[in-house]
Each structure stands twice: as structure tokens, then as C-alpha cells.
Tab-separated table of C-alpha atoms and ligand atoms in Angstrom:
chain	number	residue	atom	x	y	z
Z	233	UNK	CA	0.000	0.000	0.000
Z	234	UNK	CA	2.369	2.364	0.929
Z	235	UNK	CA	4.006	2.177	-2.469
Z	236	UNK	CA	1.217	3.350	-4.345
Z	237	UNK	CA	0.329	6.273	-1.997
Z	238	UNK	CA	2.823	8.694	-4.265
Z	239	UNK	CA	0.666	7.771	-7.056
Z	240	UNK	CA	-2.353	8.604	-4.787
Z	241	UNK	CA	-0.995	12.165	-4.090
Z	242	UNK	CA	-0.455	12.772	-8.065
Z	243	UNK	CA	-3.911	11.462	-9.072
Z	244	UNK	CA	-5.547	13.926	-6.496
Z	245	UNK	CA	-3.348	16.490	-7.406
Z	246	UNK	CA	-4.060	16.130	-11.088
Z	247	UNK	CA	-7.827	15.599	-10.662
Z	248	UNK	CA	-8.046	18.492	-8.722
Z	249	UNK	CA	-6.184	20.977	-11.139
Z	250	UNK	CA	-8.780	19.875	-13.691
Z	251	UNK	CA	-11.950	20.201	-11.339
Z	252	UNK	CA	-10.812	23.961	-9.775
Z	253	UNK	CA	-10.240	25.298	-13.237
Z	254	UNK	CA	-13.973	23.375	-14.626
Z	255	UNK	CA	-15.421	24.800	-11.432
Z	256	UNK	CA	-14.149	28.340	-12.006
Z	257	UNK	CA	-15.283	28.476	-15.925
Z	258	UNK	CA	-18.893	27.980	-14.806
Z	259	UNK	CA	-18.669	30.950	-12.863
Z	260	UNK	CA	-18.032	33.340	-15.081
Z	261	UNK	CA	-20.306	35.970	-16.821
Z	262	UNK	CA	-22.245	34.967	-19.660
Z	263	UNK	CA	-21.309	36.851	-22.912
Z	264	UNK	CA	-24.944	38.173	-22.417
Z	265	UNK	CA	-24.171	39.346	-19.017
Z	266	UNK	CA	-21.083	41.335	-20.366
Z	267	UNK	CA	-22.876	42.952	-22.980
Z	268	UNK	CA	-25.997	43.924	-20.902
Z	269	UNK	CA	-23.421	45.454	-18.581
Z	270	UNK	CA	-21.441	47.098	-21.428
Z	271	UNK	CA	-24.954	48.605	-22.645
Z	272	UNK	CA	-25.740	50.329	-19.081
Z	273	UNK	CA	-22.058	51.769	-19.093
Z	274	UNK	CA	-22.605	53.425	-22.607
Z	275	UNK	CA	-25.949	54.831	-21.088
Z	276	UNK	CA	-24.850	55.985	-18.045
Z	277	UNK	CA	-22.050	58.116	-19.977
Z	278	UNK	CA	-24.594	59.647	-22.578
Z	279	UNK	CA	-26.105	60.657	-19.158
Z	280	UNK	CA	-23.187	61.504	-17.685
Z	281	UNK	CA	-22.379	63.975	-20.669
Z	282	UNK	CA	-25.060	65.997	-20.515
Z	283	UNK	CA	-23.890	67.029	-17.053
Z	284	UNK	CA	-19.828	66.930	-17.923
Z	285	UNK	CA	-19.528	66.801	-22.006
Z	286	UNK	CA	-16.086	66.085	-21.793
Z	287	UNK	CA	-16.160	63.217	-19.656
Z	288	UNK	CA	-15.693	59.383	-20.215
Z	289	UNK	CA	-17.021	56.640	-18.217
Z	290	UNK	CA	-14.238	53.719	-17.836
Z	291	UNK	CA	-15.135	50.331	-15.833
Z	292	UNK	CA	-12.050	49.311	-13.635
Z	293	UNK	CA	-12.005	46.214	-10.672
Z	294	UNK	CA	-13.105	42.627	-11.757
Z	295	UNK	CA	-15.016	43.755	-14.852
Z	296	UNK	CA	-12.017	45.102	-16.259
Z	297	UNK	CA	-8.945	43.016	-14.783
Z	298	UNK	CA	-10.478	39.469	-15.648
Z	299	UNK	CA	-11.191	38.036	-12.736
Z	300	UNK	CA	-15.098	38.712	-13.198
Z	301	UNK	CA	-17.487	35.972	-11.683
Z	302	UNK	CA	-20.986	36.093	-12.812
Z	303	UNK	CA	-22.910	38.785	-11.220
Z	304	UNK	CA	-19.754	40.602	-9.517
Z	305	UNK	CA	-20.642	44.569	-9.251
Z	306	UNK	CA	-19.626	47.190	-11.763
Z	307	UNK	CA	-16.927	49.698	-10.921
Z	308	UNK	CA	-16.784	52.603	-13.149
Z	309	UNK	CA	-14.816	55.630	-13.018
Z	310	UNK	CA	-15.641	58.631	-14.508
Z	311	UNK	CA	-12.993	60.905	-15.774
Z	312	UNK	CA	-13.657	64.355	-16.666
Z	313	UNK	CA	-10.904	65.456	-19.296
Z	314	UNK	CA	-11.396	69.625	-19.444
Z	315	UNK	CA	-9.983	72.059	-16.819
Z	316	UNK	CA	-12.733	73.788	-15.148
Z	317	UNK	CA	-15.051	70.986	-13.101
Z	318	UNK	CA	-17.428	70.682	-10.741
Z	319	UNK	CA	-15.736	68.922	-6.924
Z	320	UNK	CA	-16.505	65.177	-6.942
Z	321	UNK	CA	-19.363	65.322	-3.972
Z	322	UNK	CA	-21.045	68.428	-6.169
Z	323	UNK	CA	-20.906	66.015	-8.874
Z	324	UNK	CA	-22.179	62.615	-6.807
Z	325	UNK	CA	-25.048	64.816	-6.090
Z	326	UNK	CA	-26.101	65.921	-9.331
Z	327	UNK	CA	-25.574	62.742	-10.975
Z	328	UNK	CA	-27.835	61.560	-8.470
Z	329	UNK	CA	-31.249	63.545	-8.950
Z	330	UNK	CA	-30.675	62.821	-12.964
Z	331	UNK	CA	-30.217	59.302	-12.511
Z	332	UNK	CA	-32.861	59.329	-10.453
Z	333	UNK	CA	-35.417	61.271	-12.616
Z	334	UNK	CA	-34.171	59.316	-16.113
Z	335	UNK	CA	-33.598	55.772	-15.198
Z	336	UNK	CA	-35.029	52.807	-13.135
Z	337	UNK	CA	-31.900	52.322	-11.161
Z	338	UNK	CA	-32.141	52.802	-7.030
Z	339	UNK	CA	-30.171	55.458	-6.892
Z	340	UNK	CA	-27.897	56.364	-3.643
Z	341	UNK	CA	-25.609	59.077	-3.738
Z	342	UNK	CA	-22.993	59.452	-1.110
Z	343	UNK	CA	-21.138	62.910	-2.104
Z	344	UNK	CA	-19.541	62.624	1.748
Z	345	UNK	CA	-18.042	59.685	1.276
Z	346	UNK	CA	-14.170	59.705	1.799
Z	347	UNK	CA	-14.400	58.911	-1.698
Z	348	UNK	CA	-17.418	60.280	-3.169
Z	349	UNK	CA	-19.302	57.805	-5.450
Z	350	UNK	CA	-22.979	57.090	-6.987
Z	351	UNK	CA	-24.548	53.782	-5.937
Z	352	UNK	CA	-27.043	52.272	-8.484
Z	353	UNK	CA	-28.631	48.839	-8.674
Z	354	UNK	CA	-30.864	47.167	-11.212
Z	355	UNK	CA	-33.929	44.825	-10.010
Z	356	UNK	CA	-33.369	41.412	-11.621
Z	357	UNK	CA	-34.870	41.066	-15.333
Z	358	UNK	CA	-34.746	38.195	-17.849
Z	359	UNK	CA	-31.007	39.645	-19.576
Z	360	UNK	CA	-29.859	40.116	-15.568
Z	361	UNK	CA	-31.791	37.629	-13.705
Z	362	UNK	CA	-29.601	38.884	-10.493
Z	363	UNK	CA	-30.170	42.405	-11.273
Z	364	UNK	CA	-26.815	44.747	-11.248
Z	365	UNK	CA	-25.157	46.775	-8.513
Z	366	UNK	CA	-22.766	49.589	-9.700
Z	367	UNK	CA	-21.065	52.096	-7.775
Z	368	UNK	CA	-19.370	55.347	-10.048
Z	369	UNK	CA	-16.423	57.572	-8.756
Z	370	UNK	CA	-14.602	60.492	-10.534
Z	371	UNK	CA	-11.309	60.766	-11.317
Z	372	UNK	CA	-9.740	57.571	-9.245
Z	373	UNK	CA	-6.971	57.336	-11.625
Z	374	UNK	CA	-4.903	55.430	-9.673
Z	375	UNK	CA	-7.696	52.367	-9.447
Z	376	UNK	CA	-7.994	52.086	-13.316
Z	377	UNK	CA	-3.773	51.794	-13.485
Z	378	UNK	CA	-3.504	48.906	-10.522
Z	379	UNK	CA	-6.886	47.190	-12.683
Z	380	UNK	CA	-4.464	47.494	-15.779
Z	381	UNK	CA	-1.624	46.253	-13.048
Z	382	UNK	CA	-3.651	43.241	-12.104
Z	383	UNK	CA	-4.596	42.382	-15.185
Z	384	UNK	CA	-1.365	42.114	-16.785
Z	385	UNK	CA	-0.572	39.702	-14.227
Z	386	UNK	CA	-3.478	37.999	-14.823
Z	387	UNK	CA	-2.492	37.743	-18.980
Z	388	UNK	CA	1.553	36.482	-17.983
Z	389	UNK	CA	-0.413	33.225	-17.125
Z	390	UNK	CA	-3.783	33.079	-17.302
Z	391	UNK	CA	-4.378	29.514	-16.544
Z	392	UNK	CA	-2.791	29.514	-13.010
Z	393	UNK	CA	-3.145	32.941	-12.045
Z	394	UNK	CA	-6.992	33.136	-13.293
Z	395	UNK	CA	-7.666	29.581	-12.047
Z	396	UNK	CA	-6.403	30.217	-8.280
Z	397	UNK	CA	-7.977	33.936	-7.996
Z	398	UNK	CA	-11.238	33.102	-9.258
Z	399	UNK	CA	-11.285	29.956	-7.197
Z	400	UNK	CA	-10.064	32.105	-4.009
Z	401	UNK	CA	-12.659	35.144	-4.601
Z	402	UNK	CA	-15.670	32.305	-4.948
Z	403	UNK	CA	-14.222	30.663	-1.679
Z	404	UNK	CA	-13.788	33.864	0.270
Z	405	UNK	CA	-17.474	34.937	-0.504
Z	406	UNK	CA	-18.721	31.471	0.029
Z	407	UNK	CA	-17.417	31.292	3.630
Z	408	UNK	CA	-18.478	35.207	4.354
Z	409	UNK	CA	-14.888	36.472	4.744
Z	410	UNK	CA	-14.934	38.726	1.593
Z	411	UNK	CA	-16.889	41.950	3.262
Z	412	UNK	CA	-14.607	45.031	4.481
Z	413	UNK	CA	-17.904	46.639	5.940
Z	414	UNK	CA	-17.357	43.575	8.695
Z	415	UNK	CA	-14.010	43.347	9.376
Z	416	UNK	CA	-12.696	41.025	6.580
Z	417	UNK	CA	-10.678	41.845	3.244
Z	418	UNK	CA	-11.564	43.105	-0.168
Z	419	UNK	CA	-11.845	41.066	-3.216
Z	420	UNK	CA	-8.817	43.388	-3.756
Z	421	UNK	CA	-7.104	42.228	-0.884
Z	422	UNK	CA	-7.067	38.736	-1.721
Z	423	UNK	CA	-6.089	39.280	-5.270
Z	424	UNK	CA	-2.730	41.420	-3.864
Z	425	UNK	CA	-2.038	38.202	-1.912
Z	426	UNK	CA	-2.640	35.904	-4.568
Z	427	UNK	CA	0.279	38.032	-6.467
Z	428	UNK	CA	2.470	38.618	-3.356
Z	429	UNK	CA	2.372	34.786	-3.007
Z	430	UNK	CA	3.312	33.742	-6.882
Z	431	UNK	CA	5.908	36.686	-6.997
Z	432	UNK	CA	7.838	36.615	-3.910
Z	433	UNK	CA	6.988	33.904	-2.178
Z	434	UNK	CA	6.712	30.774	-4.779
Z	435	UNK	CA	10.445	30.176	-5.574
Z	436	UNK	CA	11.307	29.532	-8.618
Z	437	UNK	CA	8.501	32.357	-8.926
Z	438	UNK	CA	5.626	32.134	-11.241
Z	439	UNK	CA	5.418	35.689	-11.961
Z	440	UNK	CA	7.522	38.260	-12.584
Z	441	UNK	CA	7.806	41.629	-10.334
Z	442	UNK	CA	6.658	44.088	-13.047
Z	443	UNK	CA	7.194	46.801	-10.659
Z	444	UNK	CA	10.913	46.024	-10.956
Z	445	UNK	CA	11.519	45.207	-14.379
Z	446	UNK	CA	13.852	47.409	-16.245
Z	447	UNK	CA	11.611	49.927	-18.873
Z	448	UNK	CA	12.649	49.050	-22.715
Z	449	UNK	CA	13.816	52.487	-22.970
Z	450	UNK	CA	14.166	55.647	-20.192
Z	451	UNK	CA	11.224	57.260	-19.370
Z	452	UNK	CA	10.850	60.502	-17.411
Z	453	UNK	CA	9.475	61.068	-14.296
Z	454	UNK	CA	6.041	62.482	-15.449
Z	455	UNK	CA	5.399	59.123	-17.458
Z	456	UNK	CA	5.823	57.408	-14.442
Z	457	UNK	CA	4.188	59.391	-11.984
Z	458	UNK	CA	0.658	59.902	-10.983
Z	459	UNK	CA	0.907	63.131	-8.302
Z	460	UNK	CA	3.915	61.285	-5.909
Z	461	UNK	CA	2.972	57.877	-6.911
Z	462	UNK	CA	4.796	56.143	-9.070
Z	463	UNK	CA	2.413	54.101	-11.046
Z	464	UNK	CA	4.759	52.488	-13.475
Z	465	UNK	CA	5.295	48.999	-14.437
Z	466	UNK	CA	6.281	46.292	-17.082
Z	467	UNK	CA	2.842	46.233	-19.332
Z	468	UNK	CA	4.379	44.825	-22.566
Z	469	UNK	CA	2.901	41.440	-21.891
Z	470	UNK	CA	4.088	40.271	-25.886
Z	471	UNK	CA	7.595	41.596	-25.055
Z	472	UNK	CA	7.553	40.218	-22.040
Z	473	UNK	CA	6.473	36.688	-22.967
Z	474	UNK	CA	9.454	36.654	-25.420
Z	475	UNK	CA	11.927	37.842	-22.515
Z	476	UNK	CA	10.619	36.177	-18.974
Z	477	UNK	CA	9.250	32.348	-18.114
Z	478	UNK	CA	8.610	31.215	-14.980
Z	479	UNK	CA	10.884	27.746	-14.184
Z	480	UNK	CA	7.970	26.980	-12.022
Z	481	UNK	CA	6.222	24.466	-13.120
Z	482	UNK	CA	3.793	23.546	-10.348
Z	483	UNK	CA	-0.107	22.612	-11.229
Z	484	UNK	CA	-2.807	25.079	-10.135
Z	485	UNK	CA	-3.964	22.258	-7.454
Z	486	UNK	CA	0.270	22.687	-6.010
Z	487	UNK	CA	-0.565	26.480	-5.643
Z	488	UNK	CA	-3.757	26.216	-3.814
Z	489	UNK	CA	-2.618	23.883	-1.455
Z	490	UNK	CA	0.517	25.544	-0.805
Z	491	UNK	CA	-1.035	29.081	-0.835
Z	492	UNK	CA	-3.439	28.094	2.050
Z	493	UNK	CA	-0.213	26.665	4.151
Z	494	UNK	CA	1.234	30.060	3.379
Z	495	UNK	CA	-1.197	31.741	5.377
Z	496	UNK	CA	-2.390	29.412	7.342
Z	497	UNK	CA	1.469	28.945	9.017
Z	498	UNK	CA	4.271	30.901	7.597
Z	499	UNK	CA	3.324	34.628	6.617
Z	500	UNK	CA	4.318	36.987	9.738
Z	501	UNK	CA	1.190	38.267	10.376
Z	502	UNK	CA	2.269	40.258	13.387
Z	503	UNK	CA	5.345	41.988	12.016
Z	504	UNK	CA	5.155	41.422	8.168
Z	505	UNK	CA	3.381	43.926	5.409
Z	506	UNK	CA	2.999	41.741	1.865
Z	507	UNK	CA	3.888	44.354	-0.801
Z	508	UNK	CA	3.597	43.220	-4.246
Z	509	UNK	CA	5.634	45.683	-5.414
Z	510	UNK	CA	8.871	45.240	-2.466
Z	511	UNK	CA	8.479	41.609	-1.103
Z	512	UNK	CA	7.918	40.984	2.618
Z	513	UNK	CA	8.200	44.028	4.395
Z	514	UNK	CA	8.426	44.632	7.893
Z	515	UNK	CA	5.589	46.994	9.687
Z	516	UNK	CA	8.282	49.107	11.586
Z	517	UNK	CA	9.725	50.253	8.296
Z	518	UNK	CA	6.035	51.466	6.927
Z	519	UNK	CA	5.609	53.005	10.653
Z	520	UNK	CA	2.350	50.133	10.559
Z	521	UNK	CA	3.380	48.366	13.796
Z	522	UNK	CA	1.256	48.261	16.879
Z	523	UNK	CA	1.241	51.675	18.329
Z	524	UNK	CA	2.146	51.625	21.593
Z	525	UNK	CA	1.852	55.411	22.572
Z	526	UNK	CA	-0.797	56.781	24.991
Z	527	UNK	CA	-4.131	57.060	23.189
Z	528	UNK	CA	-2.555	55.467	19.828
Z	529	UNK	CA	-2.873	52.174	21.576
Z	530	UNK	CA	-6.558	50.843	19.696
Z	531	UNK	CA	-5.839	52.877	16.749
Z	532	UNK	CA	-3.042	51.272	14.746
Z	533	UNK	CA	-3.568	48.066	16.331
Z	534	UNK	CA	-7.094	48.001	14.854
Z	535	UNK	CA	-6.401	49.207	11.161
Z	536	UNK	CA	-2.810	47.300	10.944
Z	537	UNK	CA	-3.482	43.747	11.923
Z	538	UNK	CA	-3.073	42.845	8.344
Z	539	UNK	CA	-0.829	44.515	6.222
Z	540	UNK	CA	-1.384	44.781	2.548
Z	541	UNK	CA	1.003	47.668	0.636
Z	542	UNK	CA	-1.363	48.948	-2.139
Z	543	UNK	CA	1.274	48.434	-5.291
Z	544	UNK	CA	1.025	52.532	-6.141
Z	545	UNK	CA	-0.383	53.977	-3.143
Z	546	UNK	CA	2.390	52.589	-0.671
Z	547	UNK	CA	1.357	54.898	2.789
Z	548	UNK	CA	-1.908	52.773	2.069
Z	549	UNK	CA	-2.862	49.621	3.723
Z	550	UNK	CA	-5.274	48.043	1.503
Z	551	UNK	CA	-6.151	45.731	4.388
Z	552	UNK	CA	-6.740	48.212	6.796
Z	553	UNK	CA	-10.642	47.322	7.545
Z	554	UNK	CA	-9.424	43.987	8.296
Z	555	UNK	CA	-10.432	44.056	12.908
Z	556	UNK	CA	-8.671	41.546	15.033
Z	557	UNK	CA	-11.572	39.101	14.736
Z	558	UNK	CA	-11.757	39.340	11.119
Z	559	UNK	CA	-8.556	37.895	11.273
Z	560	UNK	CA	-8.711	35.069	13.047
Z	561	UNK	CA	-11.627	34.113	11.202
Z	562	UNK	CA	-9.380	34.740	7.891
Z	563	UNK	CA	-6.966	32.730	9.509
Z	564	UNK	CA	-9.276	29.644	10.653
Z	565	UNK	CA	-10.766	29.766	6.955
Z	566	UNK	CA	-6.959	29.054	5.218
Z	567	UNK	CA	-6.422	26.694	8.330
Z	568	UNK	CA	-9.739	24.512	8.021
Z	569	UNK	CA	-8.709	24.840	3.556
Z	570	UNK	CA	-5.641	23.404	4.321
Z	571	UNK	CA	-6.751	20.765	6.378
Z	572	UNK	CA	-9.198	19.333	4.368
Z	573	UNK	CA	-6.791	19.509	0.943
Z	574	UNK	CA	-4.207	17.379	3.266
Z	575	UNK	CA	-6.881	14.831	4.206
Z	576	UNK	CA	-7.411	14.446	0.236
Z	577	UNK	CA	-10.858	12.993	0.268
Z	578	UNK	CA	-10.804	10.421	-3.079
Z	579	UNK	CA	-12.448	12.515	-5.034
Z	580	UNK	CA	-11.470	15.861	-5.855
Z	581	UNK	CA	-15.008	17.333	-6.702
Z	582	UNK	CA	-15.641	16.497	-2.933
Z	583	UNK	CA	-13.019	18.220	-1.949
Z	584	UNK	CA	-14.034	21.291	-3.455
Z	585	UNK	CA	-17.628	21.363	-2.603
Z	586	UNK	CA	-16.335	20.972	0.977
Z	587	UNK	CA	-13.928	23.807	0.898
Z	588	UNK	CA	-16.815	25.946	-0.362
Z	589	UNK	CA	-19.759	24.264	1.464
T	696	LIG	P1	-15.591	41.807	-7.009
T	696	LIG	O1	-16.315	43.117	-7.013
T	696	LIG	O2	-15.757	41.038	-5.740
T	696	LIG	O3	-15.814	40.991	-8.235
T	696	LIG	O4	-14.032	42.147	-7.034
T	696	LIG	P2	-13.200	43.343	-7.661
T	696	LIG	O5	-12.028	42.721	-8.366
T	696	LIG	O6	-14.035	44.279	-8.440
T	696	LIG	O7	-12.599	44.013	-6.386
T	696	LIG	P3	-13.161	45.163	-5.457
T	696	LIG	O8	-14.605	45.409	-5.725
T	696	LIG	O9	-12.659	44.835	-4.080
T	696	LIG	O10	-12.316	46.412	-5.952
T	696	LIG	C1	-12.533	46.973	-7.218
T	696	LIG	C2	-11.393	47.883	-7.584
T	696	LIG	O11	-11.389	48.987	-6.697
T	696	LIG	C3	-10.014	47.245	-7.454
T	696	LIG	O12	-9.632	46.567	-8.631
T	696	LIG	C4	-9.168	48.448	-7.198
T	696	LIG	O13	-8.882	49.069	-8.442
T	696	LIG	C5	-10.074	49.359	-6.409
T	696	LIG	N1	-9.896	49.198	-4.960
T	696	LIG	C6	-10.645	48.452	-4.123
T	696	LIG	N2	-10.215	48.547	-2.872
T	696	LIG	C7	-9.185	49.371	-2.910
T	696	LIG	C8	-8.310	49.867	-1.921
T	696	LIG	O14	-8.422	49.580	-0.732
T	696	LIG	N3	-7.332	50.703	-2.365
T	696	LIG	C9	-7.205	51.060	-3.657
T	696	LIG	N4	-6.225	51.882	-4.025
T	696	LIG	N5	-8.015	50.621	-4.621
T	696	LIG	C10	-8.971	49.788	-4.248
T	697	LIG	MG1	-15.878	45.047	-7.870
């Protein structure tokens, strides 16, 4: 017996590759779904215009980076290209009452918001039959560059990298520990340590740092700058493929398993900051360690339990809604994953219907 047991191990392994990545393609948006979506986007600019005529309306986050699942929200940007404009909450508020009087949508504005957006939904209808939720902000430049960011990532591999961040957002919502209103992480936030894990902590890696990679030719600072963030990175994915391949070679069911011991046991959760674009960082460098100061004391404990660097915005943590509960429960989740892909029931199709029951 215990001479077949390897041979055990690679048929679950193998079996399971197969059923996360059939799993995942189910999930994603129907081509009518994308176009139904891509129709309200082209009418919410025409409507848009008449307030701002020099504005365009551009979709960032999961519709736009690839790592959609049916019925994930829109996020659209609205960017308003001539000099003289209206401030962002003056323009949340008007875009409200016309929404409001010219289309079926709810319509919530929050123009106080620390960033001021338009929420909309749509009730369910035969095209949508789980309606649509949209939220639209102005001028958040530097979320439509780290969409383009993720999204080359996603295109160095797509298999792997699609396969394992699909599989991990569907997970996280299934087991309720994908809401920052209650104390647990952004789709966002798992994404970043989906890359932080296949870039710096996978070795060989199985993607490439773009952040680091040497521009083709020199480029001056106002090309690479957005305000004092620098927002460049590697994004000739045909020049790249020619130039860079990973010598990892490991199966998308390797990943999982050994992304969930990652965080289960090894990442330094009380000292470390996962940057995408540095490595492991430590939170004393970032000033993000436990505050220990009079009256700091709650403070920076609360917001820097976990530590996510947003790649361009690097004072920002991106899990900094993430409370000390929400962790553990984060934690317990990639514990109880990682127990049950060790146990390796016989079938793989179990295994995943358990990790997501
Ligand atoms: P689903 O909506 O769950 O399908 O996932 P998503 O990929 O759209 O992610 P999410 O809604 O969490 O975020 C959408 C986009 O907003 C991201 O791709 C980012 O561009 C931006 N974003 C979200 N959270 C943050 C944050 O904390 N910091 C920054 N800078 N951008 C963020
Ligand atoms: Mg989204």
C-alpha cells in the first residue's frame, strides 16, 4: 500500500487541477451578461455627458482586470478630461437627482463619502436575472492603473493565475470572509495576496515583479508618476512573454494547497506587510506596527493587523478594515482549507464542494 500512496498524491493532485479550473469556468459571466453590462455603461455616460460633455465613463475592478465571476458589481470611473469641473461630492449629487429622474436604477448618492461615489442597482430582469449593482467615482486614476496592473498579471499566465484567484474570490465569498464593511478583506485584498504569493513567495517564482523590471527604454518622471505615486510597471505582456518564463512548473492544485499553508502557518502576520511591489516588508519600516503610545494604543492596532502595501499607493494599507476578529476568522478559513486539501478525500469534486460548502 504504501508504495502506491505517491501515485495517490499525483492522481488527487491532477484531478483536482482539472476540477478547480472546470469549477471556475462555470462561474463566469455569460457573454450576455457582459454585454448587458457594457450597454448600461454606454448609457450611463450619454447621461453623464449631458452634465460633464467632456467626460468618459471607464469600468475598472473585476469587470475590467479578468477576474469577473458572474454577477460581480460594476466599478466605473468617470474621468472628466477639461480644466474647469465641478468637486466630486457636487458632482455625486447631481448625478444623483438625474439618474434618479431618467432611469429605473435605485439610486444612492454618497457625495460625503471619503471617496465620493454614486450607488445604483438594477432589479433582476430576464437579460440580468440577479439584477446589477454599480457604484461610479470620478477621477480615481490610480484604481484604473492597478486594474491594468492586475490584469497584466493575470495575462503572464492566465491559466494559473486566473484559475487560483477566481477559485479564491468564490471561496472567500462562500465562507463570508470577503466583506470590508465587517471586518474582513476586499476582493482586492485577496487578489494582492494571490500576487504577493506567486511573486515573492513561490520560488522559482511564477510571476515576474513588473514593478521592478527594467523599462525598454528611459522614461521621465512624469510618465511614471501619478501626483507622488509612481504608477509604473512592465505592461508589454508580448515583449515580455518573449523575454521572462517562470521555471515553475507547479499545477494550479500545487498552488492552492501551498497558498493556504502560506497563510495558514508561515506569513508573519504580526510583524510582516505583503507588498507586491517590495516583497515581505516589515511593519516598523512602513511606521504600521502596533502603536504603543498613549491614546494610539486601539488605533493602529485596529487598522494594521493585516498589512497589505497597495502596489502605487504605498502609505496605504489596503487591508486596513481587516479588525482583530476578522482575522482570526481569515486565519481559521486558510487553516480549516488546508486541512481538508491534506486529508485528500478520493475525489477531488468532494473536496471542493467541501472547501466551499
Ligand atoms: P468583485 O467586485 O468582488 O468581483 O471584485 P473586484 O475585483 O471588483 O474588487 P473590489 O470590488 O474589491 O475592488 C474593485 C477595484 O477597486 C479594485 O480593482 C481596485 O482598483 C479598487 N480598490 C478596491 N479597494 C481598494 C483599496 O483599498 N485601495 C485602492 N487603491 N483601490 C482599491
Ligand atoms: Mg468590484
Amino acid at each position: 500500500a504504501a508504495a502506491t500512496r505517491p501515485n495517490v498524491k499525483l492522481r488527487f493532485l491532477a484531478d483536482l487541477s482539472h476540477c478547480l479550473f472546470d469549477f471556475v469556468i462555470q462561474l463566469l459571466p455569460t457573454a450576455e451578461e457582459m454585454s448587458v453590462k457594457e450597454d448600461v455603461r454606454k448609457l450611463l455616460e450619454r447621461l453623464i455627458r449631458t452634465i460633464e460633455p467632456d467626460s468618459r465613463l471607464l469600468s475598472f475592478g473585476s469587470t475590467a482586470n479578468g477576474f469577473s465571476l458572474r454577477n460581480s458589481d460594476m466599478d466605473l470611473c468617470c474621468l472628466i478630461d477639461s480644466g474647469e469641473r465641478l468637486s466630486a461630492s457636487d458632482l455625486v449629487t447631481m448625478l444623483g437627482d438625474l439618474l434618479e429622474r431618467e432611469t429605473k436604477f435605485h439610486v444612492k448618492p454618497l457625495p460625503h463619502a471619503r471617496i465620493p461615489i454614486v450607488k445604483l442597482s438594477l432589479d433582476p430582469s430576464p437579460g440580468l436575472p440577479l439584477g446589477i449593482a454599480c457604484d461610479i467615482g470620478f477621477e480615481n486614476r490610480l484604481a484604473l492603473e492597478n486594474t491594468r496592473l492586475l490584469m497584466c498579471y493575470a495575462m503572464i499566465d492566465p491559466t494559473r493565475v486566473r484559475t487560483l484567484v477566481l477559485f479564491l474570490k468564490v471561496w472567500s465569498k462562500r465562507r463570508k470572509i470577503n466583506s470590508p464593511y465587517k471586518g474582513t478583506l476586499s476582493s482586492y485584498g485577496y487578489v494582492l495576496l494571490v500576487i504577493f504569493f506567486l511573486v515573492h513567495v513561490k520560488n522559482p517564482p511564477v510571476l515576474p515583479n513588473l514593478q521592478q523590471m527594467p523599462p525598454l527604454r528611459p522614461i521621465s518622471k512624469e510618465d511614471t508618476h501619478l501626483g507622488a505615486n509612481n504608477i509604473w510597471f512592465f505592461d508589454d505582456i508580448e515583449v515580455l512573454r518573449q523575454r521572462w518564463h517562470s521555471e515553475n512548473t507547479e499545477s494550479v492544485a500545487e498552488l492552492l494547497i501551498d497558498f493556504f499553508r502560506y497563510y495558514s502557518r508561515d506569513f508573519l502576520y504580526n510583524t510582516g506587510v505583503a507588498s507586491i511591489r517590495a516583497g515581505l516588508l516589515k511593519k516598523e519600516s512602513k511606521g504600521w506596527q502596533n502603536d504603543l503610545s498613549p491614546g494610539r494604543v486601539n488605533d493602529a492596532r485596529e487598522r494594521n493587523r493585516l498589512c497589505i502595501e497597495d502596489p502605487f499607493e504605498t502609505e496605504f494599507n489596503v487591508s486596513r478594515c481587516v479588525t482583530k476578529d476578522g482575522l482570526y476568522t481569515i486565519r481559521g478559513e486558510f487553516m480549516r482549507a488546508s486541512r481538508i486539501l491534506q486529508v485528500r478525500p478520493d475525489r477531488a469534486i468532494v473536496a471542493i464542494a467541501e472547501l466551499c460548502a
